[in-house]
Each structure stands twice: as C-alpha cells, then as structure tokens.
XYZ file of C-alpha atoms in Angstrom:
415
model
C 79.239 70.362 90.392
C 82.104 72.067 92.547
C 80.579 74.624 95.037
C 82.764 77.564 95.681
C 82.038 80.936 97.883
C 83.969 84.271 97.033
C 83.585 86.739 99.856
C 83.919 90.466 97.876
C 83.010 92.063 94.884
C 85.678 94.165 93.278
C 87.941 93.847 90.046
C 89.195 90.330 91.604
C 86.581 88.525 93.201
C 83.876 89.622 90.096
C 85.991 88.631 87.780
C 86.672 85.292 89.120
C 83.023 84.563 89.684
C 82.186 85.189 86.340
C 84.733 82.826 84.999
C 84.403 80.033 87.295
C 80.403 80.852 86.220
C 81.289 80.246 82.228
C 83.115 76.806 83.006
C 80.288 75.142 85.382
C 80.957 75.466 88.986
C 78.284 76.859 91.292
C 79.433 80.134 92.445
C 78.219 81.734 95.729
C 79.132 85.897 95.323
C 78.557 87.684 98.863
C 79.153 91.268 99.064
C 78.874 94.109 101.371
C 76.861 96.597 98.920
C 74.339 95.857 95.868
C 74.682 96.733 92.199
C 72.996 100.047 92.780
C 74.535 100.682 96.039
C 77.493 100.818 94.169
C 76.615 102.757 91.143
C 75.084 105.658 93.240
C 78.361 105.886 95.783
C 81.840 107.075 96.126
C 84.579 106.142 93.652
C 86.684 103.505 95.018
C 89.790 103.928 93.110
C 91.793 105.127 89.839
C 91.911 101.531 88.063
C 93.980 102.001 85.059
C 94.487 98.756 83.274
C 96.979 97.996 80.880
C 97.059 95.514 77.709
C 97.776 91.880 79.558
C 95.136 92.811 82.364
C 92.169 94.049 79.666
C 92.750 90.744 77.918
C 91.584 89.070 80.815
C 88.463 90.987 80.790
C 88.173 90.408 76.850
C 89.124 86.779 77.301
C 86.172 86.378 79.469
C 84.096 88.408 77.327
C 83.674 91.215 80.261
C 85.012 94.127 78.096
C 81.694 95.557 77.804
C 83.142 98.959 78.241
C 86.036 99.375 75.979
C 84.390 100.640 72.666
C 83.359 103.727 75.174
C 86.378 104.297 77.526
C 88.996 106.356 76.456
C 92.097 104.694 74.725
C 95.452 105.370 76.738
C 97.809 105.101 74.325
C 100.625 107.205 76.161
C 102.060 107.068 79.290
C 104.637 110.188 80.366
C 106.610 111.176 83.273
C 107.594 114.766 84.483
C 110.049 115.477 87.545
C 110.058 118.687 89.257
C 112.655 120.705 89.625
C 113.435 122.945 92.859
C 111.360 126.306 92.623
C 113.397 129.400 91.922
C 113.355 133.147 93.195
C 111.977 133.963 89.903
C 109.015 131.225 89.657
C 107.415 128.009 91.057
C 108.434 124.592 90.203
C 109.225 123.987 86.387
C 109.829 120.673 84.964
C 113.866 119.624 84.975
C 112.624 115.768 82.913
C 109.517 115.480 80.917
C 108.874 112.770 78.265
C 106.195 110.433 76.987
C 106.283 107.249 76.193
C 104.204 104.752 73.740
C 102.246 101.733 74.576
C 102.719 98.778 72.970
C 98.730 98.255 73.686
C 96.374 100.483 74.836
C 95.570 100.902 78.590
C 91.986 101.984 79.635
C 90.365 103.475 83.147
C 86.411 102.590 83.583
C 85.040 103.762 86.899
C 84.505 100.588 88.919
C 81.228 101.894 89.830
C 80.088 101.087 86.076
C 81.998 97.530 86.003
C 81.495 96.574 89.570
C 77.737 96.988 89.167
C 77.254 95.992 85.862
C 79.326 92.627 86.601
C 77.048 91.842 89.481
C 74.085 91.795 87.515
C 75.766 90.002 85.061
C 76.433 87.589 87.330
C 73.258 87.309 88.641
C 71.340 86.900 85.195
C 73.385 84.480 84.349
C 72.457 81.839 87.613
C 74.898 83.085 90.180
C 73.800 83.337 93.761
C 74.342 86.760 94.853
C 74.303 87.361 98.948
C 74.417 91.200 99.960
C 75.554 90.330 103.183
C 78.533 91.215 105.598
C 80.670 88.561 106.623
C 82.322 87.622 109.710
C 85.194 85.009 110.994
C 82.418 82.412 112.423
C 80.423 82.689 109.075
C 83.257 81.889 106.891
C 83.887 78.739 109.555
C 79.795 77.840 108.481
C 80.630 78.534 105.047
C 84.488 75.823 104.622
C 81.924 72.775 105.864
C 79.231 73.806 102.831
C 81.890 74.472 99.787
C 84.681 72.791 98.320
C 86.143 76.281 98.555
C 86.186 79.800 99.846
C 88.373 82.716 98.427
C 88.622 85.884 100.553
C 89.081 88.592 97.761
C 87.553 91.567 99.752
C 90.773 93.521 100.767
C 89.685 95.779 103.982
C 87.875 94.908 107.173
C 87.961 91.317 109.601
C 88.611 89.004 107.296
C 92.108 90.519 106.265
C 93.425 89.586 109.986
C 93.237 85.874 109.220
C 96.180 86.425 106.900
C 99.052 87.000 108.833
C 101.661 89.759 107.616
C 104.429 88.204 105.594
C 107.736 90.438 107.038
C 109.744 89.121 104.981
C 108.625 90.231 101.794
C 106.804 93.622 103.441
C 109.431 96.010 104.263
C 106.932 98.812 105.160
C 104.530 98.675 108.317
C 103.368 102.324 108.164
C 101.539 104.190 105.084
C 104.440 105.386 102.711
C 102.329 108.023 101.039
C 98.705 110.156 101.674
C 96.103 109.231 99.283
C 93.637 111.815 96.941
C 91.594 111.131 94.248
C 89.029 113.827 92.503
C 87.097 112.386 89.407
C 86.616 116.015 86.807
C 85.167 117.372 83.803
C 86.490 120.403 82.065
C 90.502 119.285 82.122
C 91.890 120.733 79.151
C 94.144 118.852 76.611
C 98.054 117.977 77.487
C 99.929 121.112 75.063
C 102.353 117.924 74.150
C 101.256 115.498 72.037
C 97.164 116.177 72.654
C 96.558 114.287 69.647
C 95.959 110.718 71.746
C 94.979 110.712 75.294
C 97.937 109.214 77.984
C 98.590 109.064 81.923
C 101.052 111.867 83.075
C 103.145 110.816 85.974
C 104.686 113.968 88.131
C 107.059 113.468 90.792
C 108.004 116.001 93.001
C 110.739 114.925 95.039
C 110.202 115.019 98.112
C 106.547 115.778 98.610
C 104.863 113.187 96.238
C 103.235 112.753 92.803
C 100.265 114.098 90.501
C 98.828 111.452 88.032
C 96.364 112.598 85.918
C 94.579 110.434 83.540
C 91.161 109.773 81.439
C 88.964 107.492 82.414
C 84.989 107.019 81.593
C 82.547 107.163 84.590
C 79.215 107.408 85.504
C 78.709 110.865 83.494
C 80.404 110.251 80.682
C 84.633 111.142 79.480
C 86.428 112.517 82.659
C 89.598 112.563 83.893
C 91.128 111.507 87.576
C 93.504 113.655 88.990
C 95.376 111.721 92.205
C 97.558 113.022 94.607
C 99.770 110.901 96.732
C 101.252 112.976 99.369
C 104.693 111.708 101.439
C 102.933 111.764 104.987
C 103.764 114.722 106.882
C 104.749 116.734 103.741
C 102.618 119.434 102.308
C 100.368 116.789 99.790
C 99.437 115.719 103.376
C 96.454 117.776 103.258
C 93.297 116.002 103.221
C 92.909 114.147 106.531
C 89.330 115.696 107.802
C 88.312 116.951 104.759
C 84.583 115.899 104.146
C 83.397 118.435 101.730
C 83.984 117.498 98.319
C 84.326 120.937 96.739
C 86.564 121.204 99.743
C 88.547 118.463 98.525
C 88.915 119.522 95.140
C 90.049 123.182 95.826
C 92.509 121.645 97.803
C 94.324 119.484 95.144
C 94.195 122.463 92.666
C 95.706 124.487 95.505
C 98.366 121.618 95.421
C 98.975 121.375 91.706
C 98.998 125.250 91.555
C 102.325 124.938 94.108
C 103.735 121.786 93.255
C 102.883 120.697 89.290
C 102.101 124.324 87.417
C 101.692 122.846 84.145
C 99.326 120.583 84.968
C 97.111 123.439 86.966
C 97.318 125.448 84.018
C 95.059 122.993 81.954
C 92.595 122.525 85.098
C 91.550 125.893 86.107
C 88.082 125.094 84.420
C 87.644 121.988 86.234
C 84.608 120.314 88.267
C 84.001 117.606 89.976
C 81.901 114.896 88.179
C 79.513 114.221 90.968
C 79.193 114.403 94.612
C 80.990 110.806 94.953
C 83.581 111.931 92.699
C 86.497 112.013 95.668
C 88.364 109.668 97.662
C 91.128 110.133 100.174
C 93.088 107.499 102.483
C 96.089 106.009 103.215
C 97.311 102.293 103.942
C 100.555 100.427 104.756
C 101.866 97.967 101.403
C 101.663 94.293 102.598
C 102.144 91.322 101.684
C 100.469 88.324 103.444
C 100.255 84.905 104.233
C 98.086 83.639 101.345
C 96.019 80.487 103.665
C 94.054 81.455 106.391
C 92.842 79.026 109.208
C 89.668 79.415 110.889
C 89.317 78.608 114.890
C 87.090 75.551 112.857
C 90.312 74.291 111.505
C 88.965 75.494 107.681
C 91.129 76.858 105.549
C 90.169 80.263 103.140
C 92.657 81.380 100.204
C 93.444 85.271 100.110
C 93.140 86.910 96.625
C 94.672 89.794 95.104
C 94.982 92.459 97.735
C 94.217 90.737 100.354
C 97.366 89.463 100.218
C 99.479 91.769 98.089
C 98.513 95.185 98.781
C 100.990 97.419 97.000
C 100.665 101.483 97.136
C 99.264 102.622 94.172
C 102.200 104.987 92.861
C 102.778 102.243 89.989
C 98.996 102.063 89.019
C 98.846 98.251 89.461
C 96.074 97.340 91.440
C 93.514 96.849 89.299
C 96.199 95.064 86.735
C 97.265 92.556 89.435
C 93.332 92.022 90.382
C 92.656 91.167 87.356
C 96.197 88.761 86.384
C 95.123 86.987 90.327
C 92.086 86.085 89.271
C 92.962 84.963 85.666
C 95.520 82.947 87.371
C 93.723 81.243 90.303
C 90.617 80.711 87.925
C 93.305 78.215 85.679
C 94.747 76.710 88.908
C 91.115 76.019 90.339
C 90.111 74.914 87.109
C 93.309 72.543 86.489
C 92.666 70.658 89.742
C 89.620 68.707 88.521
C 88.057 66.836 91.236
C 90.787 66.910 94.315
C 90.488 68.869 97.374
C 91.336 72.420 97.888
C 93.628 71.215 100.652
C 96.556 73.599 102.023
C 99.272 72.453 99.290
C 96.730 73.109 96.626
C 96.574 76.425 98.137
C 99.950 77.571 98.777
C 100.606 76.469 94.946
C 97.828 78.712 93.460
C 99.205 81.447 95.421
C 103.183 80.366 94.652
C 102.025 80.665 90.760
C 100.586 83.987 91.204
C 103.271 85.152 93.291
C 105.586 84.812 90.326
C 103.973 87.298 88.727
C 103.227 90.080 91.663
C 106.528 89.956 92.719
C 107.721 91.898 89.974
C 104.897 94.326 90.907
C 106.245 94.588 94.467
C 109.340 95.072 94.100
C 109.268 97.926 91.893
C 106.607 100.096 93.755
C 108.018 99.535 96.508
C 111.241 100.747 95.067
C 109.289 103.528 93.634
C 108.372 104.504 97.184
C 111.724 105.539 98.065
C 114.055 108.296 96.521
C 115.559 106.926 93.596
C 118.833 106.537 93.658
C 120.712 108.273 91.013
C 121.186 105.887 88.291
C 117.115 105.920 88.202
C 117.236 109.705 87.905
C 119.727 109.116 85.018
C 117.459 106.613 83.488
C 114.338 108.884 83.658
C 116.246 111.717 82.190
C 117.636 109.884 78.979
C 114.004 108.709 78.428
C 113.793 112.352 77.179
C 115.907 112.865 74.736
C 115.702 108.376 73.552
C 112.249 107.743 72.776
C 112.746 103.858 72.699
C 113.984 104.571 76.580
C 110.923 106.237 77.235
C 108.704 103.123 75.700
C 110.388 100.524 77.833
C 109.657 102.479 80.862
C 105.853 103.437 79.613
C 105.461 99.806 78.761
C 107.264 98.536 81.894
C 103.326 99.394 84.045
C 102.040 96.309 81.566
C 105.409 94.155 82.596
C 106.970 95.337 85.596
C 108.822 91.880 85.071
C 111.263 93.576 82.561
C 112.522 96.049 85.180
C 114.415 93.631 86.216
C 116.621 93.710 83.338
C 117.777 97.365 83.013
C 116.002 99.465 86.011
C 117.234 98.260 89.679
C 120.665 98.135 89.121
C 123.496 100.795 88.029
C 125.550 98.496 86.016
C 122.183 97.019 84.086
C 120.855 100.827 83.269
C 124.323 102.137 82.252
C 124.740 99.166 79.887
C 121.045 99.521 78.602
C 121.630 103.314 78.037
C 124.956 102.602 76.364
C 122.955 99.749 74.005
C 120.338 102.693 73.078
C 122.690 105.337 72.581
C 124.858 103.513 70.406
C-alpha cells in the first residue's frame, strides 16, 4: 500500500485525502487546527462552488451538505455609474444571468470539520501538528509522496514565483468579508436565490451571495477594495461590529441598492468577518528540500488567483480531482520530478483559463468588455454565457478577451 502525506486541510488537501482514502492508499492528513478548532473560529473565505466543482464533491460522495445549502441558480452583474448632484451612485448595467447548474456556498467551517472527522472514522491518520521545511525533509524518506496543499506560511517559499505567468507582485485589491442574517430579498427576480456582482469602477466590487453556515441560511457580503481607494478601509479593524458598520457604510456610498436590502442586517457570529489582502501568483509546482526531496504544490499553493472571479474553492476542488486521477493512474512508479511536473502540466490546463481571466478582471476593462456587459442586459442568452462562464472560464476565450471575438459574438446573438 502507497503511503502518501498531505500537509493542510482545506477544500484541496481534504478532498484529496478522502479520495486517495476510498481507493486504498494510506493517507497521512497533518493540519495546523482540529475539527473543532475549526468549527468554533473565524470564516476563512466566501467558497462559492459551481456545477463541475460540486460534482467532485458528489463524485466522491462528500456532498453531505447540499440538500441544506441554498441553491444558486442566478448569477448577476451591476456596474455603477458616476454619482450625480442629485443622488449617489445608480446602476448604468444591471442583468442576471442563469446557470446551467446550480452553484452552492457552505461555510468551510461546516465542511472543513466535518471532512476531518470523516476522514478520521474512516482509518486516516490525522496529525494536528505545524509543519516546518526540516520535517517535510523527515517526512520525503517515509512516503512515496508528499503534497503541500496548505497555501500560507513556510512551506509556500519552497515554490519559487513563476514571473512569467504572474504579472502582479503586489495585492491588486483589499479584502472584506462579513457573514449576515437579516439581508432582505433581491427586488429582481427574488423568486430563486443568485450571486450579485457590483463593480464600481474605480474603487472595487460588492458580491453578495447565500451561503449556509454554522447558524443556519445567511448571506456573505464581500468587499474588495482597489488598495488605496476608499473600499481600503479595514486595515486595523479588530472589532467585528466595527467591521460590519464599516462595509454598510461602504455599500451605503458606493452600491445603494444593495444597502437598501441590508439595513436590518447582523452579523452571524463573532467569527463571522475576515479581512486581508495578497498578491495573485503563480508558482513553481516541485519544491526541493535542502535533503534533495521533492514535495508537489496543490491548488493555491501554486495558483493563487484574487478572488474577484469566485474561483478558489472551484479550482481547489478541480486540483484535487485532477491530481487524485494522475496519482492514481501511475500505479506502482515513483513520484519522481517528471511525474510531478506532468500532474501539475494537466492541471495547469485547466487553471489557466482561471488565471487569465481574473487577472484580466483585475484591471479596467477595456471597452469592448464594457460593451459586452452592457448587451448582457437587454440579450439574456449574453447574460447566461457570462453567468455560466464562473463554471468554465475556458469559454472566455472564445468571445470575451478580444474586440473582434465579442463584436462577432454580439452580432451572432443579435441577429
């Protein structure tokens, strides 16, 4: 039986473990917190996964949330207009579009912990346990394998920055998250629940979307700020009440309609906020201890994207659906440093597609995107491609980054 060691237990390196668990190998899980640890602390993100990444879960027979999160069936964008003499901001493009499959957001506080007792009941060696360089050097003479899927802290130096496919080195937008109760229903279409996307050029974006956690139905509202700019406001602020009455302050100025349904909002609990920032990067996948051993990155450790497209969890989960049927494909050989590079090639395929549109996201869309956004309006079938573009960002490719591609797409759907 293969011996392998994942080091981190989030939407990546759980999800792995468990499915390397169902087909025989003898799994080693070693994280930083324990089940209840994590149940009882701060959120840790806004995970909203889309059709291809929730049938990984159901694949593996993880989905033990769905019949109780909220079904996203909608996804909608809004652009601000400049505010006027008479008024604040008002809305100059606001649409929804349909999924093709429902998207869902469980607080990973629920799946983290309940996936590492699952895990555990079913024979996995669980280590709560920080790691370090030298251990992982211990740990590449004891296992056929070792996968690095915890994304912050030491271990991330040992993958070196990959320039040429990381065009940012500095944080490209101020992170807030607040977890409520008491949002009141969208006035458009409140008849199924969706994510609404608000830009506001210039100063950043307001998502707002449901999502079950620890109490029960909630929704996230998430600010990310352009650093420097006004949405740049939470840097020192500890309190969480604090923390909330600043992004209603914020949607109040920026995103109106959206404060007008959240007036009667409160936070879910005292972990219910999270605030940060962090420069997109992609790595080198292999790293190569001062033993000579070699570790694979997964997931974020090696592809960190900004969240603005919602795709981290989704590209947790398609990484470790995708290095579970490379390990698993290998049989008996060693996990040598081709192996490697060609687990993370194959992945890479994918992610790309991912990268390359948040990080064109990131920037101020030229004006054949504006254009684009703007028809999704008044062309529903516009609006779907786009909504169903954050399940297959791949598809982008053929009407989004270039003028010529959107003008003949928009001429195809107008005619």
């Amino acid at each position: 039986m293969r011996k392998i060691l994942i080091v981190g237990a989030g939407q990546s390196g759980l999800q792995l473990a468990l499915g390397l668990q169902a087909e025989g190998y003898e799994v080693t899980l070693m994280a930083n917190r324990t089940a209840d640890e994590i149940r009882s602390g701060r959120v840790m993100s806004t995970q909203c996964m889309f059709h291809t990444a929730l049938q990984h879960e159901r694949d593996l027979k993880l989905n033990f949330w769905e019949e109780r999160a909220p079904r996203i069936e909608g996804l909608g964008a809004s652009v601000a207009g400049p505010p006027t003499p008479e008024g604040p901001h008002t809305r100059a493009i606001d649409w929804v579009g349909r999924l093709d499959g429902y998207a869902q957001s469980v607080d990973q506080r629920i799946k983290m912990a309940g996936w590492m007792e699952l895990f555990e009941q079913r024979g996995g060696q669980l280590v709560i346990h920080g790691v370090s360089v030298s251990d992982l050097d211990f740990f590449t003479q004891s296992h056929d394998l070792v996968l690095v899927a915890a994304g912050k802290g030491e271990l991330v130096s040992l993958f070196g920055r990959d320039a040429a496919r990381s065009p940012y080195d500095t944080p490209q937008r101020a992170l807030a998250v607040s977890y409520v109760h008491g949002l009141g229903p969208r006035p458009e279409h409140p008849d199924y629940d969706a994510v609404r996307c608000n830009l506001v050029p210039g100063v950043g974006e307001l998502f707002v979307m449901p999502t079950l956690t620890t109490s029960g139905r909630a929704d996230i509202l998430f600010w990310e700020g352009v650093p420097g700019g006004p949405v740049d406001a939470f840097q020192g602020v500890t309190d969480p009440s604090e923390h909330l009455a600043t992004t209603l302050e914020l949607m109040e100025r920026f995103t109106p309609w959206e404060y007008a349904r959240a007036t009667k909002v409160e936070l879910t609990d005292a972990g219910g906020t999270l605030a940060g920032r962090y420069a997109p990067t992609v790595r080198n996948p292999i790293g190569e201890l001062p033993g000579g051993g070699l570790v694979l990155g997964v997931a974020d450790v090696v592809v960190a994207n900004d969240p603005i497209t919602g795709q981290g969890s989704n590209s947790a989960a398609k990484c470790a659906a995708s290095y579970l049927d490379s390990i698993v494909a290998h049989g008996d050989r060693p996990f040598d440093a081709a192996w490697m590079r060609d687990t993370f090639d194959r992945y890479w395929a994918t992610a790309q597609h991912v990268t390359k549109w948040t990080n064109a996201m990131l920037a101020p869309p030229p004006e054949h995107i504006v254009e684009l956004l703007g028809a999704a309006g008044a062309l529903p079938p516009v609006a779907d491609r786009i909504a169903n573009g954050f399940n297959d960002p791949s598809d982008f490719e053929h009407f989004f980054y270039e003028p010529e591609k959107a003008a003949a797409y928009l001429a195809s759907v107008g005619a």
